[in-house]
Amino acid sequence: MAYRYRGRGYGGHRGGYQRYDIKESDDVFPVKRAYAYSGPAPHLGTPSVIGNYSIDGNREFGYDRSMLQFLQRKYLPETKMNVHLDLNKGHQDTVEYKGNSQESFENFLQWVFSNQDDLKSDKTSSRLSADVLCMRGLLKKIMKTPYNPREPWTILVTGFKGTLYMVNWKPYSEDKEENEVPKNVSGAKFEQYMKAVGYNRMPDGRVGTAKMWTHGIAKTQLNLQRRSSGASLLQTVLFNC
């Protein structure tokens, strides 16, 4: 038994959760009402960082932390301060980054491919010592589903040599006008004010949403439950953060 959310007036209902029967299926993620998940939380191991990689403003990949940024010390005062930040400054020179979850996942896979020998528990085996590979945001999306039932999602999953590779899927959209200012330019400018490209170094003043990132690769363990038998199963998860 599962639930789905219907808005007020839908099919004669007054709104809220409606109960319905669904058949077991590999492409359906049944969700119960949030109170059904009360009680002790399943085991979630403390993640450990096992590697890093960087993406520069030209979308070039590097096996290092060269794009690591730091919070500006000037914005960590011991007393109250008045802050005036112009988030529209330089927006006409903005170069928008049109990346997506697929590109991020491909970068993640590039790091995994280059480090696959170190990711195997048995050097004589071709299998990675991970049951699942995914992005951190995808784990978050799945975990909050019972508490955010009106947010649909589609996750693509494939198995390869005993490991499940999972990526979030969104339909491609071309609804941006030619001269439209990118919606995320203000957030990018705020980040530019708040962060430096090196320890205690000021930003160069240029604006752009072509993000520069340093990503961490983390490993943790999740205590999952088989839907068919109800048995617990400890799974090793490798994720990008």
GROMACS .gro file of C-alpha atoms in nm:
model
  241
    1MET     CA    1   0.000   0.000   0.000
    2ALA     CA    2   0.129   0.348  -0.083
    3TYR     CA    3   0.015   0.708  -0.103
    4ARG     CA    4   0.020   0.987  -0.356
    5TYR     CA    5  -0.060   1.354  -0.308
    6ARG     CA    6  -0.370   1.507  -0.468
    7GLY     CA    7  -0.440   1.878  -0.459
    8ARG     CA    8  -0.766   2.031  -0.341
    9GLY     CA    9  -1.050   1.963  -0.581
   10TYR     CA   10  -0.875   1.680  -0.767
   11GLY     CA   11  -1.127   1.408  -0.857
   12GLY     CA   12  -1.373   1.527  -0.594
   13HIS     CA   13  -1.121   1.496  -0.310
   14ARG     CA   14  -1.050   1.777  -0.067
   15GLY     CA   15  -0.676   1.739  -0.106
   16GLY     CA   16  -0.397   1.567   0.081
   17TYR     CA   17  -0.274   1.211   0.064
   18GLN     CA   18  -0.495   0.949  -0.104
   19ARG     CA   19  -0.446   0.579  -0.050
   20TYR     CA   20  -0.416   0.340  -0.343
   21ASP     CA   21  -0.286  -0.004  -0.432
   22ILE     CA   22   0.016  -0.047  -0.660
   23LYS     CA   23   0.180  -0.354  -0.799
   24GLU     CA   24   0.538  -0.440  -0.721
   25SER     CA   25   0.758  -0.306  -0.999
   26ASP     CA   26   1.128  -0.239  -1.047
   27ASP     CA   27   1.060   0.107  -1.192
   28VAL     CA   28   0.830   0.232  -0.913
   29PHE     CA   29   0.949   0.378  -0.583
   30PRO     CA   30   0.658   0.325  -0.338
   31VAL     CA   31   0.643   0.586  -0.063
   32LYS     CA   32   0.447   0.563   0.259
   33ARG     CA   33   0.331   0.857   0.466
   34ALA     CA   34   0.607   1.024   0.663
   35TYR     CA   35   0.495   0.891   1.003
   36ALA     CA   36   0.555   0.534   0.880
   37TYR     CA   37   0.927   0.609   0.894
   38SER     CA   38   0.929   0.718   1.258
   39GLY     CA   39   1.153   0.535   1.499
   40PRO     CA   40   1.524   0.459   1.494
   41ALA     CA   41   1.693   0.571   1.174
   42PRO     CA   42   1.873   0.315   0.956
   43HIS     CA   43   2.248   0.298   0.986
   44LEU     CA   44   2.428   0.575   0.798
   45GLY     CA   45   2.803   0.552   0.827
   46THR     CA   46   3.024   0.857   0.865
   47PRO     CA   47   3.150   0.940   0.513
   48SER     CA   48   3.523   0.936   0.452
   49VAL     CA   49   3.681   1.138   0.171
   50ILE     CA   50   3.895   0.917  -0.053
   51GLY     CA   51   3.983   1.156  -0.336
   52ASN     CA   52   3.937   1.491  -0.511
   53TYR     CA   53   3.923   1.646  -0.856
   54SER     CA   54   3.877   1.999  -0.992
   55ILE     CA   55   3.690   2.164  -1.280
   56ASP     CA   56   3.815   2.506  -1.397
   57GLY     CA   57   3.625   2.787  -1.570
   58ASN     CA   58   3.689   2.628  -1.910
   59ARG     CA   59   3.539   2.297  -1.791
   60GLU     CA   60   3.883   2.136  -1.791
   61PHE     CA   61   3.932   1.838  -1.560
   62GLY     CA   62   4.219   1.812  -1.312
   63TYR     CA   63   4.314   1.540  -1.063
   64ASP     CA   64   4.384   1.785  -0.782
   65ARG     CA   65   4.233   2.052  -0.557
   66SER     CA   66   4.356   2.348  -0.764
   67MET     CA   67   4.009   2.509  -0.780
   68LEU     CA   68   3.949   2.485  -0.405
   69GLN     CA   69   3.805   2.814  -0.277
   70PHE     CA   70   3.804   2.965   0.070
   71LEU     CA   71   3.560   3.180   0.263
   72GLN     CA   72   3.682   3.541   0.289
   73ARG     CA   73   3.811   3.612   0.639
   74LYS     CA   74   3.680   3.971   0.614
   75TYR     CA   75   3.325   3.831   0.626
   76LEU     CA   76   3.390   3.652   0.955
   77PRO     CA   77   3.407   3.954   1.189
   78GLU     CA   78   3.385   3.930   1.564
   79THR     CA   79   3.148   4.228   1.576
   80LYS     CA   80   2.844   4.338   1.376
   81MET     CA   81   2.917   4.485   1.032
   82ASN     CA   82   2.714   4.657   0.760
   83VAL     CA   83   2.741   4.479   0.426
   84HIS     CA   84   2.655   4.630   0.088
   85LEU     CA   85   2.705   4.390  -0.202
   86ASP     CA   86   2.605   4.481  -0.558
   87LEU     CA   87   2.490   4.146  -0.699
   88ASN     CA   88   2.417   4.296  -1.042
   89LYS     CA   89   2.766   4.434  -1.093
   90GLY     CA   90   2.922   4.306  -1.416
   91HIS     CA   91   2.621   4.096  -1.518
   92GLN     CA   92   2.660   4.209  -1.880
   93ASP     CA   93   2.993   4.023  -1.895
   94THR     CA   94   2.853   3.706  -1.749
   95VAL     CA   95   2.938   3.379  -1.919
   96GLU     CA   96   2.671   3.131  -1.822
   97TYR     CA   97   2.761   2.775  -1.739
   98LYS     CA   98   2.512   2.538  -1.903
   99GLY     CA   99   2.618   2.225  -1.723
  100ASN     CA  100   2.387   1.952  -1.601
  101SER     CA  101   2.378   1.648  -1.377
  102GLN     CA  102   2.494   1.424  -1.661
  103GLU     CA  103   2.813   1.626  -1.712
  104SER     CA  104   2.884   1.620  -1.338
  105PHE     CA  105   2.831   1.244  -1.328
  106GLU     CA  106   3.061   1.194  -1.628
  107ASN     CA  107   3.334   1.389  -1.447
  108PHE     CA  108   3.279   1.166  -1.145
  109LEU     CA  109   3.312   0.857  -1.366
  110GLN     CA  110   3.632   0.994  -1.515
  111TRP     CA  111   3.786   1.008  -1.167
  112VAL     CA  112   3.657   0.656  -1.089
  113PHE     CA  113   3.799   0.518  -1.413
  114SER     CA  114   4.142   0.666  -1.344
  115ASN     CA  115   4.145   0.533  -0.986
  116GLN     CA  116   3.971   0.200  -1.039
  117ASP     CA  117   4.271  -0.007  -0.931
  118ASP     CA  118   4.269   0.166  -0.591
  119LEU     CA  119   3.892   0.119  -0.558
  120LYS     CA  120   3.903  -0.261  -0.577
  121SER     CA  121   3.908  -0.456  -0.252
  122ASP     CA  122   4.053  -0.754  -0.436
  123LYS     CA  123   4.327  -0.680  -0.689
  124THR     CA  124   4.242  -0.999  -0.879
  125SER     CA  125   3.879  -0.891  -0.930
  126SER     CA  126   3.735  -0.644  -1.180
  127ARG     CA  127   3.462  -0.537  -0.934
  128LEU     CA  128   3.482  -0.209  -0.743
  129SER     CA  129   3.448  -0.219  -0.365
  130ALA     CA  130   3.124  -0.019  -0.392
  131ASP     CA  131   2.766  -0.134  -0.439
  132VAL     CA  132   2.635   0.205  -0.556
  133LEU     CA  133   2.789   0.507  -0.732
  134CYS     CA  134   2.592   0.832  -0.742
  135MET     CA  135   2.595   1.206  -0.672
  136ARG     CA  136   2.535   1.341  -0.322
  137GLY     CA  137   2.231   1.534  -0.446
  138LEU     CA  138   2.068   1.213  -0.563
  139LEU     CA  139   2.100   1.057  -0.218
  140LYS     CA  140   1.941   1.370  -0.073
  141LYS     CA  141   1.656   1.355  -0.325
  142ILE     CA  142   1.572   0.994  -0.236
  143MET     CA  143   1.595   1.045   0.140
  144LYS     CA  144   1.362   1.347   0.146
  145THR     CA  145   1.098   1.193  -0.085
  146PRO     CA  146   0.856   1.089   0.197
  147TYR     CA  147   0.858   1.449   0.324
  148ASN     CA  148   0.830   1.618  -0.017
  149PRO     CA  149   0.576   1.405  -0.209
  150ARG     CA  150   0.492   1.669  -0.470
  151GLU     CA  151   0.842   1.677  -0.618
  152PRO     CA  152   0.863   1.414  -0.894
  153TRP     CA  153   1.192   1.265  -1.005
  154THR     CA  154   1.335   1.016  -1.249
  155ILE     CA  155   1.653   0.825  -1.172
  156LEU     CA  156   1.844   0.628  -1.432
  157VAL     CA  157   2.015   0.314  -1.300
  158THR     CA  158   2.244   0.066  -1.470
  159GLY     CA  159   2.446  -0.223  -1.333
  160PHE     CA  160   2.806  -0.289  -1.432
  161LYS     CA  161   3.032  -0.554  -1.280
  162GLY     CA  162   2.826  -0.575  -0.962
  163THR     CA  163   2.794  -0.199  -0.903
  164LEU     CA  164   2.482   0.014  -0.957
  165TYR     CA  165   2.543   0.349  -1.129
  166MET     CA  166   2.264   0.598  -1.052
  167VAL     CA  167   2.209   0.944  -1.205
  168ASN     CA  168   1.928   1.196  -1.181
  169TRP     CA  169   1.751   1.268  -1.511
  170LYS     CA  170   1.587   1.595  -1.613
  171PRO     CA  171   1.432   1.677  -1.952
  172TYR     CA  172   1.630   1.927  -2.157
  173SER     CA  173   1.479   2.277  -2.167
  174GLU     CA  174   1.537   2.556  -2.417
  175ASP     CA  175   1.314   2.824  -2.267
  176LYS     CA  176   1.588   3.085  -2.213
  177GLU     CA  177   1.558   3.406  -2.413
  178GLU     CA  178   1.862   3.519  -2.612
  179ASN     CA  179   1.919   3.841  -2.413
  180GLU     CA  180   1.792   3.716  -2.080
  181VAL     CA  181   2.019   3.768  -1.780
  182PRO     CA  182   2.094   3.426  -1.625
  183LYS     CA  183   1.879   3.365  -1.318
  184ASN     CA  184   2.176   3.236  -1.121
  185VAL     CA  185   2.401   3.539  -1.182
  186SER     CA  186   2.314   3.694  -0.844
  187GLY     CA  187   2.403   3.376  -0.660
  188ALA     CA  188   2.730   3.346  -0.852
  189LYS     CA  189   2.818   3.707  -0.772
  190PHE     CA  190   2.742   3.652  -0.403
  191GLU     CA  191   2.971   3.350  -0.403
  192GLN     CA  192   3.240   3.560  -0.569
  193TYR     CA  193   3.220   3.820  -0.293
  194MET     CA  194   3.228   3.558  -0.020
  195LYS     CA  195   3.498   3.328  -0.152
  196ALA     CA  196   3.859   3.356  -0.265
  197VAL     CA  197   4.049   3.144  -0.517
  198GLY     CA  198   4.330   3.091  -0.267
  199TYR     CA  199   4.377   3.114   0.108
  200ASN     CA  200   4.299   3.473   0.217
  201ARG     CA  201   4.321   3.602  -0.144
  202MET     CA  202   4.069   3.850  -0.281
  203PRO     CA  203   3.870   3.765  -0.597
  204ASP     CA  204   3.977   3.938  -0.918
  205GLY     CA  205   3.643   4.119  -0.962
  206ARG     CA  206   3.533   3.942  -1.277
  207VAL     CA  207   3.188   3.789  -1.284
  208GLY     CA  208   3.069   3.469  -1.443
  209THR     CA  209   2.858   3.166  -1.365
  210ALA     CA  210   3.100   2.931  -1.540
  211LYS     CA  211   3.164   2.755  -1.212
  212MET     CA  212   3.502   2.644  -1.087
  213TRP     CA  213   3.474   2.353  -0.848
  214THR     CA  214   3.678   2.117  -0.641
  215HIS     CA  215   3.482   1.797  -0.577
  216GLY     CA  216   3.537   1.538  -0.310
  217ILE     CA  217   3.475   1.166  -0.350
  218ALA     CA  218   3.330   1.016  -0.033
  219LYS     CA  219   3.257   0.663   0.077
  220THR     CA  220   2.997   0.553   0.329
  221GLN     CA  221   2.775   0.260   0.425
  222LEU     CA  222   2.395   0.249   0.424
  223ASN     CA  223   2.178  -0.013   0.590
  224LEU     CA  224   1.917  -0.076   0.320
  225GLN     CA  225   1.617  -0.307   0.331
  226ARG     CA  226   1.519  -0.553   0.061
  227ARG     CA  227   1.159  -0.489  -0.043
  228SER     CA  228   1.089  -0.855  -0.119
  229SER     CA  229   1.217  -1.015   0.203
  230GLY     CA  230   1.247  -0.719   0.439
  231ALA     CA  231   1.601  -0.827   0.529
  232SER     CA  232   1.862  -0.562   0.604
  233LEU     CA  233   2.158  -0.529   0.373
  234LEU     CA  234   2.467  -0.316   0.440
  235GLN     CA  235   2.563  -0.141   0.116
  236THR     CA  236   2.880   0.054   0.038
  237VAL     CA  237   2.805   0.381  -0.145
  238LEU     CA  238   3.058   0.595  -0.332
  239PHE     CA  239   2.931   0.946  -0.401
  240ASN     CA  240   3.044   1.281  -0.538
  241CYS     CA  241   3.017   1.588  -0.316
   0.00000   0.00000   0.00000
